[in-house]
Amino acid sequence: MSDRRGFLGLRGGRAADEADEPDVWRVIQLARHQDRPYPLDYIERLMPEFEEIHGDRLFSDDPALVAGIGRYHDRPVAVIGHQKGRDTRERTARNFGMAGPEGYRKAMRLMDLADKLDMDLVTLIDTPGAYPGASAEERGQGGAIARSMQRMLRLTVPSVAVVIGEGSSGGALGIGVADRVVMLENTTYSVISPEGGAAILWRDAARSRDAAAAFRPTAASCYRWGIVDAVVPEPPEGAHHDYDEAARLLDGYLERTLRELRRQPPDQRRRLRRERFRRIGAYRGAPTEDGSAPAVGSGDGRSPGGE
Amino acid sequence: MSDRRGFLGLRGGRAADEADEPDVWRVIQLARHQDRPYPLDYIERLMPEFEEIHGDRLFSDDPALVAGIGRYHDRPVAVIGHQKGRDTRERTARNFGMAGPEGYRKAMRLMDLADKLDMDLVTLIDTPGAYPGASAEERGQGGAIARSMQRMLRLTVPSVAVVIGEGSSGGALGIGVADRVVMLENTTYSVISPEGGAAILWRDAARSRDAAAAFRPTAASCYRWGIVDAVVPEPPEGAHHDYDEAARLLDGYLERTLRELRRQPPDQRRRLRRERFRRIGAYRGAPTEDGSAPAVGSGDGRSPGGE
Amino acid sequence: MPPHIHISVDRLRRRRQTTQPPASGGEGRACPECGTHFRAEELARNSRVCTSCDYHFPLSAHPRLDHLADDGTWTELWPELRPADPLRFVDLEPYPDRVERAERSGLREAIVIASMRIGGIACLAAVMDFGYLGGSMGAVVGEKLTRAADRAAERALPLIVVTASGGARMQEGVLALMQMAKTIVAVEELRAARVPLIVVLAHPTTGGVWASFASVGDVTYAEPRALIAFSGPRVIEQTTREKLPETFGRAEAQLAHGQVDAVVDRRELPDRLARVLGILRRPAEPEPGAAATWAREGRQRAARAAQALPALSKRLVGRGGPNGDAESTVHEGEDG
Amino acid sequence: MPPHIHISVDRLRRRRQTTQPPASGGEGRACPECGTHFRAEELARNSRVCTSCDYHFPLSAHPRLDHLADDGTWTELWPELRPADPLRFVDLEPYPDRVERAERSGLREAIVIASMRIGGIACLAAVMDFGYLGGSMGAVVGEKLTRAADRAAERALPLIVVTASGGARMQEGVLALMQMAKTIVAVEELRAARVPLIVVLAHPTTGGVWASFASVGDVTYAEPRALIAFSGPRVIEQTTREKLPETFGRAEAQLAHGQVDAVVDRRELPDRLARVLGILRRPAEPEPGAAATWAREGRQRAARAAQALPALSKRLVGRGGPNGDAESTVHEGEDG
Ligand SMILES: [Zn+2]
Ligand SMILES: [Zn+2]
């Protein structure tokens, strides 16, 4: 933690090691710890002034996703984050951080504002997933997430997405298509929660530890896979033990990165952002990098189903 | 009607005369005539192929406002229009052409598409006003109309708005912020319906003829006031007597105007569109056109309420 | 023509009087909600909010400016703009008579533009006055708002808009309707210049004002219980035969429906605005602000664009002859 | 690297077989809605729609292409792309075993790309196959769709996408999730090139596919009764304890909720698509199409951009070593 650069991602070494199974489960518990700092806890510490905005101007306001403008290192900044709620009542009110279409549409409204007023955008990801409810589906949950990603790709201002807890499913990625994507040390980023994955793949929700081990949704793994650009350290016992220090460590990464991103021309930034996401994915059969013949895929050319 | 140019607006002369009171009322009756051609009647005649789109991708589809893409003079074109409905059942289903926020949001979706695919946009205005309902208010009727106007101002493609019947209130203007705005011969464009105006200003809805005479919402008046750029003639007895001829006359104006607009560079077109609307409005006290001292407005400078 | 507006405004700028305007209350009022009686000074001291039940009394434009602006910092702009009567409109009485009566009450139009400081930050404000013909939007409202936006863009000043309006001014007919589009153009100029637009919705904000500039603020506040709607409750009840609840269209309901960012007690408004302006303050930059450059170029572009306009659209447009009487100009111009 | 994809694709293009693929039905089937029994040929003749009740049987990718394309005009592109196993994923069985079994059924991935003509108009199609691992979206789906979009942009060809998917492919973990963003990038390339994207939602279109490219088509059709949802009914019922109606998330309900443009019977789909493509056809222009120019420049830009990428993001990204085995490459690259 004494590393002045303040983020593991550029240290190399240990962070890039593959996490073993018990570690994965421990990280999942930490990422979901009910005392973990939530977006408003970071905002309170990073920004002397913050003004929350409300509503999508279409249907409603979604308390599961907070959005607002704040003063950050003497500049205006736009912030979006999943807010889970601390006690039972707030958790219910905030729907456990599961945003509906109204949340993503509020987020898009703030992105418009960020572009208009030339504000950097920071998103703080911490959700078990987008809200699975009939009403959310009727109002276009899928399209809301898709368009939020689309909107982020079109941003002219710099953007950084930070996984600060649980980053699960499209609900997380909906606000995650940024110039830089980073994870705090004890967080997860995954296609599905371990319970959900266990229920589907093992047909037994109780086998979530197996699912966790298989998904390996830790910061270390995601860093290895190129999903995130850096891993931001937390205080020694985890972010929930020292909010101030957790915020300070995040600040170290954030301020430096936004400054760096601002140096790029907007068009270049947008191009690189597209390229960043376009390149993700491992597969076989691609042509080699010098453009010569493909390694796999020769054959008679008949469509496989037609034989 | 035999004028090959096919639009009164550029003929000058009679069309620019001030209509007298009985004429105004007659035009109002014609504009609302239940047999008048509606957008789909024109579309059927002007476009060999047309595909309607549905839904705002947010909440619902609004049948009071039809939107779609069609083939027009061998080019793709986007069309939006208020559709009133012909028989009682259809009139109810289409809400008498009173669009809700979903209608304006569907329209905006089509505007996005027009911009993306470089299609000219044509809007056909025929509404007693935007739908006055509690649910419409709850879903942001005001903001929907405002944003639809905003979206039209941002269009990169050419746009023409045509009042084909009744153009009443913000519900009409919501799809009326185009490069060119024109009215068919027997149509009206007004801040409010005569009945609504009578109820408010005369405190007696029965005095709608008085209101009509005062508002003078005819094509001739609107042309004189600079609200519309041209008046497109109708068949001798009115558009409802000959749909084919009405469509042919509209076609004559539309095709020529879109071709002319396409010749302008998009940025210039957008600038001129802004300027067009920005200049509307008569008031006293403006500086003279050469920038010399103002005609009115000298005084002690105290704010008028502060004396 | 808009480009010329910029040239002459500074000469027209007026120093404000710091005395309390009488428009703010008269001799005293009883709260319509709880019946508590207040003397005018009491009410004014509490920003015309009931100390018992927090009812927000109407606040006209000048006292509103006194309330929002840092002490003694507001200066009215373009107070000389007055309505014309392009339709020669007569309902139960001629439009000019209505205007005259409204002016006799001490107001000059339904909107007042001022430059000012809030929390030390320079900005412009456009404040509507329901007391003047129901805060209705005619050509003067559209023009003043457009000038305010132009100046805000040119000088990179945030624009604060406080609305209170029954909608378009019917006596100006379809020309009033068109002010909706005109004010949206103004908002677009702010966007191009990257200048913040903060909207405060006071009671009532309805019709064409809500359906144009009032609903597209970057940040939007509403005063408690302000009615915010395109169609008013009576029109809706008549058309749809629904019985609307007391809460229909009120600020609190509009917040729940995602239409405003917050409901803010009037007494907290100056601090709240100061905070937002503080957040949105641009950092000092070495290069000249893009906004200022844009506005300068914008003016030149607008002048060029005007040349290219089809003759038709030049009619009745931001005009006003040397004698300041647009009305007669209109008819001379058109009938001749 | 994407820029190189364009260079090699033409060599990889395969002529299609015109024989009827067996994947379309086997020996015969009973309609699950009305019980009517059909022989395979009967079903195929009616586009696998029940002649009694209009139930739409699932249609796998190749017969779908036969159905949509003008006779004999479709040619598959990039059939050689195969999943890697970057997570060395094992649930009830190893991921590669699932892949192998899926391939044994005659399919090669959950999406098939083809160039073709519809109503005489050249276009590209990307057709998903629910029969291959539930139509799940892994890296190959993302990559193929991206290549299809690149080519569509480059050659100014409309892209038709037919979806049928349970969502992201869990066995590829968070890398599968990221394909959502990747496909949205692909859609953005189409936008930049002004190329139409027509989406047809077949049963079922759920999860990450609905929440990415499937929901942002320029025109969007759905097949009758297709389930279209981000969260499936079972998940919703478990989470919210609501009992959902039969109609939940079905095409007809999504139409009512404004999420699709029309519900189109499969038998009318080819004509409907031909009509839309006909409408959107660009007029013959003297100058070279902007789209083609864009794509050409785009390729050069992408190559330059790749140089500028931070080293981090180059990991595990569109890779595949000379031996075609990305899996081992990954682990060598990272552990070393
Ligand atoms: Zn009271
Ligand atoms: Zn059947």
PDB file of C-alpha atoms in Angstrom, chain A residues 9-10 18 98 130-135 137-143 145-147 149-150 153-154 169-171 173 177 180 189-192 197 200-203 207 214-216 222-227 229-230 268 271-272 274-307, chain D residues 1-2 4 8 11-12 14-15 17 19 21-22 62 74 76 80-84 87 89-92 106 108 139-140 143 146-147 150 168 170-171 173-175 177-182 184-185 187-189 191 210-212 215-216 229-231 235-236 239-240 242 244 248 254 257 259 301-302 305-306 309 312-313 315-319 322-324 326 331 334-335:
ATOM      1  CA  GLY A   9      -2.059  -2.884 -12.035  1.00  0.00           C
ATOM      2  CA  LEU A  10       1.132  -1.236 -13.075  1.00  0.00           C
ATOM      3  CA  GLU A  18      -3.807 -16.634 -10.775  1.00  0.00           C
ATOM      4  CA  MET A  98     -30.240  -3.602  -9.144  1.00  0.00           C
ATOM      5  CA  ALA A 130     -29.809  -5.380 -13.573  1.00  0.00           C
ATOM      6  CA  TYR A 131     -33.216  -5.696 -11.951  1.00  0.00           C
ATOM      7  CA  PRO A 132     -35.061  -8.816 -13.095  1.00  0.00           C
ATOM      8  CA  GLY A 133     -38.679  -7.668 -13.029  1.00  0.00           C
ATOM      9  CA  ALA A 134     -41.580  -7.759 -15.431  1.00  0.00           C
ATOM     10  CA  SER A 135     -42.047  -3.994 -15.302  1.00  0.00           C
ATOM     11  CA  GLU A 137     -38.707  -5.721 -19.124  1.00  0.00           C
ATOM     12  CA  GLU A 138     -41.829  -3.920 -20.321  1.00  0.00           C
ATOM     13  CA  ARG A 139     -39.957  -0.646 -20.286  1.00  0.00           C
ATOM     14  CA  GLY A 140     -37.049  -2.065 -22.243  1.00  0.00           C
ATOM     15  CA  GLN A 141     -34.386  -3.196 -19.796  1.00  0.00           C
ATOM     16  CA  GLY A 142     -32.398  -4.759 -22.618  1.00  0.00           C
ATOM     17  CA  GLY A 143     -32.491  -1.715 -24.842  1.00  0.00           C
ATOM     18  CA  ILE A 145     -28.472  -1.317 -21.178  1.00  0.00           C
ATOM     19  CA  ALA A 146     -27.535  -1.555 -24.851  1.00  0.00           C
ATOM     20  CA  ARG A 147     -28.085   2.156 -25.419  1.00  0.00           C
ATOM     21  CA  MET A 149     -23.164   1.186 -23.655  1.00  0.00           C
ATOM     22  CA  GLN A 150     -23.689   2.865 -27.011  1.00  0.00           C
ATOM     23  CA  LEU A 153     -18.899   4.691 -26.758  1.00  0.00           C
ATOM     24  CA  ARG A 154     -19.966   8.031 -28.211  1.00  0.00           C
ATOM     25  CA  SER A 169     -23.758  -9.201 -15.717  1.00  0.00           C
ATOM     26  CA  GLY A 170     -25.043  -6.640 -18.173  1.00  0.00           C
ATOM     27  CA  GLY A 171     -26.226  -4.544 -15.263  1.00  0.00           C
ATOM     28  CA  LEU A 173     -21.352  -3.483 -18.072  1.00  0.00           C
ATOM     29  CA  VAL A 177     -17.843   0.927 -21.439  1.00  0.00           C
ATOM     30  CA  ARG A 180     -10.294   2.856 -18.719  1.00  0.00           C
ATOM     31  CA  TYR A 189     -16.424  -8.750 -12.421  1.00  0.00           C
ATOM     32  CA  SER A 190     -18.419 -11.585 -13.846  1.00  0.00           C
ATOM     33  CA  VAL A 191     -20.914 -12.688 -16.446  1.00  0.00           C
ATOM     34  CA  ILE A 192     -23.227 -13.854 -13.678  1.00  0.00           C
ATOM     35  CA  GLY A 197     -24.167 -19.617 -12.540  1.00  0.00           C
ATOM     36  CA  ILE A 200     -27.852 -22.809 -14.412  1.00  0.00           C
ATOM     37  CA  LEU A 201     -24.681 -24.764 -15.059  1.00  0.00           C
ATOM     38  CA  TRP A 202     -24.657 -27.106 -12.049  1.00  0.00           C
ATOM     39  CA  ARG A 203     -28.449 -27.079 -11.752  1.00  0.00           C
ATOM     40  CA  ARG A 207     -22.766 -25.112  -5.713  1.00  0.00           C
ATOM     41  CA  ALA A 214     -14.813 -21.757 -12.375  1.00  0.00           C
ATOM     42  CA  PHE A 215     -15.647 -18.115 -13.190  1.00  0.00           C
ATOM     43  CA  ARG A 216     -12.658 -16.734 -11.252  1.00  0.00           C
ATOM     44  CA  CYS A 222      -9.758  -9.928 -14.951  1.00  0.00           C
ATOM     45  CA  TYR A 223      -6.482  -8.101 -15.145  1.00  0.00           C
ATOM     46  CA  ARG A 224      -4.808 -11.151 -16.638  1.00  0.00           C
ATOM     47  CA  TRP A 225      -7.582 -11.450 -19.213  1.00  0.00           C
ATOM     48  CA  GLY A 226      -7.238  -7.852 -20.285  1.00  0.00           C
ATOM     49  CA  ILE A 227     -10.713  -6.969 -19.088  1.00  0.00           C
ATOM     50  CA  ASP A 229      -6.524  -1.934 -17.224  1.00  0.00           C
ATOM     51  CA  ALA A 230      -5.414  -1.760 -13.617  1.00  0.00           C
ATOM     52  CA  GLN A 268      -8.617   9.602 -30.793  1.00  0.00           C
ATOM     53  CA  ARG A 271     -11.406   5.513 -31.419  1.00  0.00           C
ATOM     54  CA  LEU A 272      -9.227   3.886 -28.835  1.00  0.00           C
ATOM     55  CA  ARG A 274     -13.929   1.372 -29.488  1.00  0.00           C
ATOM     56  CA  GLU A 275     -10.794  -0.557 -30.244  1.00  0.00           C
ATOM     57  CA  ARG A 276     -10.363  -1.477 -26.603  1.00  0.00           C
ATOM     58  CA  PHE A 277     -13.671  -3.331 -26.470  1.00  0.00           C
ATOM     59  CA  ARG A 278     -13.585  -4.572 -30.000  1.00  0.00           C
ATOM     60  CA  ARG A 279     -10.465  -6.566 -29.307  1.00  0.00           C
ATOM     61  CA  ILE A 280     -11.749  -8.543 -26.365  1.00  0.00           C
ATOM     62  CA  GLY A 281     -12.287 -12.237 -26.848  1.00  0.00           C
ATOM     63  CA  ALA A 282     -10.255 -15.389 -27.309  1.00  0.00           C
ATOM     64  CA  TYR A 283     -11.063 -17.705 -30.192  1.00  0.00           C
ATOM     65  CA  ARG A 284      -9.409 -20.113 -32.549  1.00  0.00           C
ATOM     66  CA  GLY A 285      -9.143 -19.857 -36.282  1.00  0.00           C
ATOM     67  CA  ALA A 286      -8.210 -16.250 -36.689  1.00  0.00           C
ATOM     68  CA  PRO A 287      -5.783 -15.364 -39.394  1.00  0.00           C
ATOM     69  CA  THR A 288      -2.308 -14.860 -38.083  1.00  0.00           C
ATOM     70  CA  GLU A 289      -1.260 -11.395 -37.191  1.00  0.00           C
ATOM     71  CA  ASP A 290       0.696 -10.848 -40.378  1.00  0.00           C
ATOM     72  CA  GLY A 291      -2.384 -11.574 -42.398  1.00  0.00           C
ATOM     73  CA  SER A 292      -1.135 -14.865 -43.841  1.00  0.00           C
ATOM     74  CA  ALA A 293      -3.233 -17.982 -44.247  1.00  0.00           C
ATOM     75  CA  PRO A 294      -5.494 -18.956 -41.385  1.00  0.00           C
ATOM     76  CA  ALA A 295      -4.334 -21.531 -38.938  1.00  0.00           C
ATOM     77  CA  VAL A 296      -7.631 -23.326 -38.778  1.00  0.00           C
ATOM     78  CA  GLY A 297     -10.643 -23.328 -40.986  1.00  0.00           C
ATOM     79  CA  SER A 298      -9.519 -24.907 -44.191  1.00  0.00           C
ATOM     80  CA  GLY A 299     -11.917 -27.522 -45.448  1.00  0.00           C
ATOM     81  CA  ASP A 300     -14.333 -28.103 -48.230  1.00  0.00           C
ATOM     82  CA  GLY A 301     -16.168 -24.936 -47.448  1.00  0.00           C
ATOM     83  CA  ARG A 302     -19.516 -26.564 -47.071  1.00  0.00           C
ATOM     84  CA  SER A 303     -21.600 -25.042 -44.418  1.00  0.00           C
ATOM     85  CA  PRO A 304     -21.243 -27.311 -41.392  1.00  0.00           C
ATOM     86  CA  GLY A 305     -24.921 -27.918 -41.029  1.00  0.00           C
ATOM     87  CA  GLY A 306     -25.243 -28.891 -44.635  1.00  0.00           C
ATOM     88  CA  GLU A 307     -23.390 -32.149 -44.574  1.00  0.00           C
TER      89      GLU A 307
ATOM     90  CA  MET D   1      -6.094  -7.948 -35.013  1.00  0.00           C
ATOM     91  CA  PRO D   2      -9.197  -6.586 -36.687  1.00  0.00           C
ATOM     92  CA  HIS D   4      -5.932  -7.933 -40.698  1.00  0.00           C
ATOM     93  CA  SER D   8      -7.689 -12.577 -45.301  1.00  0.00           C
ATOM     94  CA  ARG D  11      -9.453 -16.395 -49.173  1.00  0.00           C
ATOM     95  CA  LEU D  12     -11.621 -17.949 -46.504  1.00  0.00           C
ATOM     96  CA  ARG D  14     -16.663 -20.700 -48.945  1.00  0.00           C
ATOM     97  CA  ARG D  15     -19.213 -21.611 -51.539  1.00  0.00           C
ATOM     98  CA  GLN D  17     -23.930 -26.247 -50.731  1.00  0.00           C
ATOM     99  CA  THR D  19     -28.564 -29.250 -50.698  1.00  0.00           C
ATOM    100  CA  PRO D  21     -29.235 -29.281 -44.554  1.00  0.00           C
ATOM    101  CA  PRO D  22     -30.497 -32.046 -42.255  1.00  0.00           C
ATOM    102  CA  HIS D  62     -28.493 -22.700 -42.407  1.00  0.00           C
ATOM    103  CA  TRP D  74     -25.805 -17.191 -49.781  1.00  0.00           C
ATOM    104  CA  GLU D  76     -20.938 -18.396 -45.523  1.00  0.00           C
ATOM    105  CA  GLU D  80     -13.506 -21.515 -39.412  1.00  0.00           C
ATOM    106  CA  LEU D  81     -13.763 -19.451 -36.225  1.00  0.00           C
ATOM    107  CA  ARG D  82     -14.043 -21.723 -33.197  1.00  0.00           C
ATOM    108  CA  PRO D  83     -14.297 -21.097 -29.480  1.00  0.00           C
ATOM    109  CA  ALA D  84     -11.200 -21.150 -27.303  1.00  0.00           C
ATOM    110  CA  LEU D  87     -10.953 -20.029 -18.453  1.00  0.00           C
ATOM    111  CA  PHE D  89     -13.903 -23.919 -17.725  1.00  0.00           C
ATOM    112  CA  VAL D  90     -15.438 -27.030 -16.170  1.00  0.00           C
ATOM    113  CA  ASP D  91     -18.977 -27.188 -14.824  1.00  0.00           C
ATOM    114  CA  LEU D  92     -20.727 -30.547 -15.024  1.00  0.00           C
ATOM    115  CA  GLY D 106     -23.330 -30.472 -37.390  1.00  0.00           C
ATOM    116  CA  ARG D 108     -19.973 -24.873 -35.779  1.00  0.00           C
ATOM    117  CA  ALA D 139     -16.012 -14.613 -28.298  1.00  0.00           C
ATOM    118  CA  VAL D 140     -16.735 -16.198 -31.681  1.00  0.00           C
ATOM    119  CA  GLU D 143     -15.908 -11.600 -33.429  1.00  0.00           C
ATOM    120  CA  THR D 146     -17.788  -7.550 -35.662  1.00  0.00           C
ATOM    121  CA  ARG D 147     -16.310  -8.847 -38.881  1.00  0.00           C
ATOM    122  CA  ASP D 150     -16.749  -4.276 -40.714  1.00  0.00           C
ATOM    123  CA  ALA D 168     -23.866 -14.701 -22.823  1.00  0.00           C
ATOM    124  CA  MET D 170     -21.117 -18.568 -19.273  1.00  0.00           C
ATOM    125  CA  GLN D 171     -18.261 -20.938 -19.995  1.00  0.00           C
ATOM    126  CA  GLY D 173     -16.934 -16.041 -18.143  1.00  0.00           C
ATOM    127  CA  VAL D 174     -16.463 -12.310 -18.104  1.00  0.00           C
ATOM    128  CA  LEU D 175     -14.953 -12.466 -21.594  1.00  0.00           C
ATOM    129  CA  LEU D 177     -19.974 -10.622 -20.984  1.00  0.00           C
ATOM    130  CA  MET D 178     -17.628  -8.252 -22.774  1.00  0.00           C
ATOM    131  CA  GLN D 179     -18.969  -9.397 -26.138  1.00  0.00           C
ATOM    132  CA  MET D 180     -21.994  -7.265 -25.359  1.00  0.00           C
ATOM    133  CA  ALA D 181     -19.803  -4.175 -25.545  1.00  0.00           C
ATOM    134  CA  LYS D 182     -17.932  -5.553 -28.532  1.00  0.00           C
ATOM    135  CA  ILE D 184     -22.218  -2.524 -29.673  1.00  0.00           C
ATOM    136  CA  VAL D 185     -18.928  -1.303 -31.097  1.00  0.00           C
ATOM    137  CA  VAL D 187     -23.185  -1.507 -34.405  1.00  0.00           C
ATOM    138  CA  GLU D 188     -21.427   1.833 -34.029  1.00  0.00           C
ATOM    139  CA  GLU D 189     -19.271   1.066 -37.045  1.00  0.00           C
ATOM    140  CA  ARG D 191     -23.724   3.823 -37.903  1.00  0.00           C
ATOM    141  CA  TRP D 210     -31.158  -8.695 -26.138  1.00  0.00           C
ATOM    142  CA  ALA D 211     -29.214  -6.209 -24.001  1.00  0.00           C
ATOM    143  CA  SER D 212     -26.735  -5.469 -26.761  1.00  0.00           C
ATOM    144  CA  SER D 215     -32.125  -4.177 -29.276  1.00  0.00           C
ATOM    145  CA  VAL D 216     -30.563  -1.410 -31.342  1.00  0.00           C
ATOM    146  CA  ALA D 229     -36.356 -10.380 -22.491  1.00  0.00           C
ATOM    147  CA  PHE D 230     -33.234  -9.515 -20.602  1.00  0.00           C
ATOM    148  CA  SER D 231     -34.174 -11.678 -17.617  1.00  0.00           C
ATOM    149  CA  VAL D 235     -35.456 -15.759 -12.957  1.00  0.00           C
ATOM    150  CA  ILE D 236     -38.038 -13.009 -12.570  1.00  0.00           C
ATOM    151  CA  THR D 239     -36.536 -13.006  -7.652  1.00  0.00           C
ATOM    152  CA  THR D 240     -39.720 -11.016  -7.415  1.00  0.00           C
ATOM    153  CA  GLU D 242     -44.534 -12.395  -9.174  1.00  0.00           C
ATOM    154  CA  LEU D 244     -45.991 -13.911 -14.826  1.00  0.00           C
ATOM    155  CA  PHE D 248     -44.810 -12.129 -20.616  1.00  0.00           C
ATOM    156  CA  GLN D 254     -43.037  -6.261 -26.707  1.00  0.00           C
ATOM    157  CA  HIS D 257     -44.601  -1.905 -25.164  1.00  0.00           C
ATOM    158  CA  GLN D 259     -39.872  -2.465 -28.149  1.00  0.00           C
ATOM    159  CA  ARG D 301      -7.174   4.443 -38.575  1.00  0.00           C
ATOM    160  CA  ALA D 302      -7.734   1.203 -36.724  1.00  0.00           C
ATOM    161  CA  ALA D 305      -5.030   3.176 -33.182  1.00  0.00           C
ATOM    162  CA  ALA D 306      -3.811  -0.296 -32.369  1.00  0.00           C
ATOM    163  CA  LEU D 309      -3.257   1.157 -27.338  1.00  0.00           C
ATOM    164  CA  LEU D 312      -2.569  -3.849 -21.115  1.00  0.00           C
ATOM    165  CA  SER D 313      -5.509  -3.933 -23.430  1.00  0.00           C
ATOM    166  CA  ARG D 315      -4.058  -8.985 -23.849  1.00  0.00           C
ATOM    167  CA  LEU D 316      -6.293 -11.796 -24.903  1.00  0.00           C
ATOM    168  CA  VAL D 317      -7.766  -9.664 -27.530  1.00  0.00           C
ATOM    169  CA  GLY D 318      -8.708 -11.017 -30.914  1.00  0.00           C
ATOM    170  CA  ARG D 319      -5.721 -13.211 -30.709  1.00  0.00           C
ATOM    171  CA  PRO D 322      -0.072 -19.469 -35.634  1.00  0.00           C
ATOM    172  CA  ASN D 323      -1.169 -22.850 -34.402  1.00  0.00           C
ATOM    173  CA  GLY D 324      -4.668 -21.556 -33.987  1.00  0.00           C
ATOM    174  CA  ALA D 326      -5.585 -19.321 -28.398  1.00  0.00           C
ATOM    175  CA  HIS D 331      -1.622 -19.077 -20.535  1.00  0.00           C
ATOM    176  CA  GLU D 334       0.308 -14.490 -19.076  1.00  0.00           C
ATOM    177  CA  ASP D 335       2.230 -16.818 -16.827  1.00  0.00           C
TER     178      ASP D 335
END
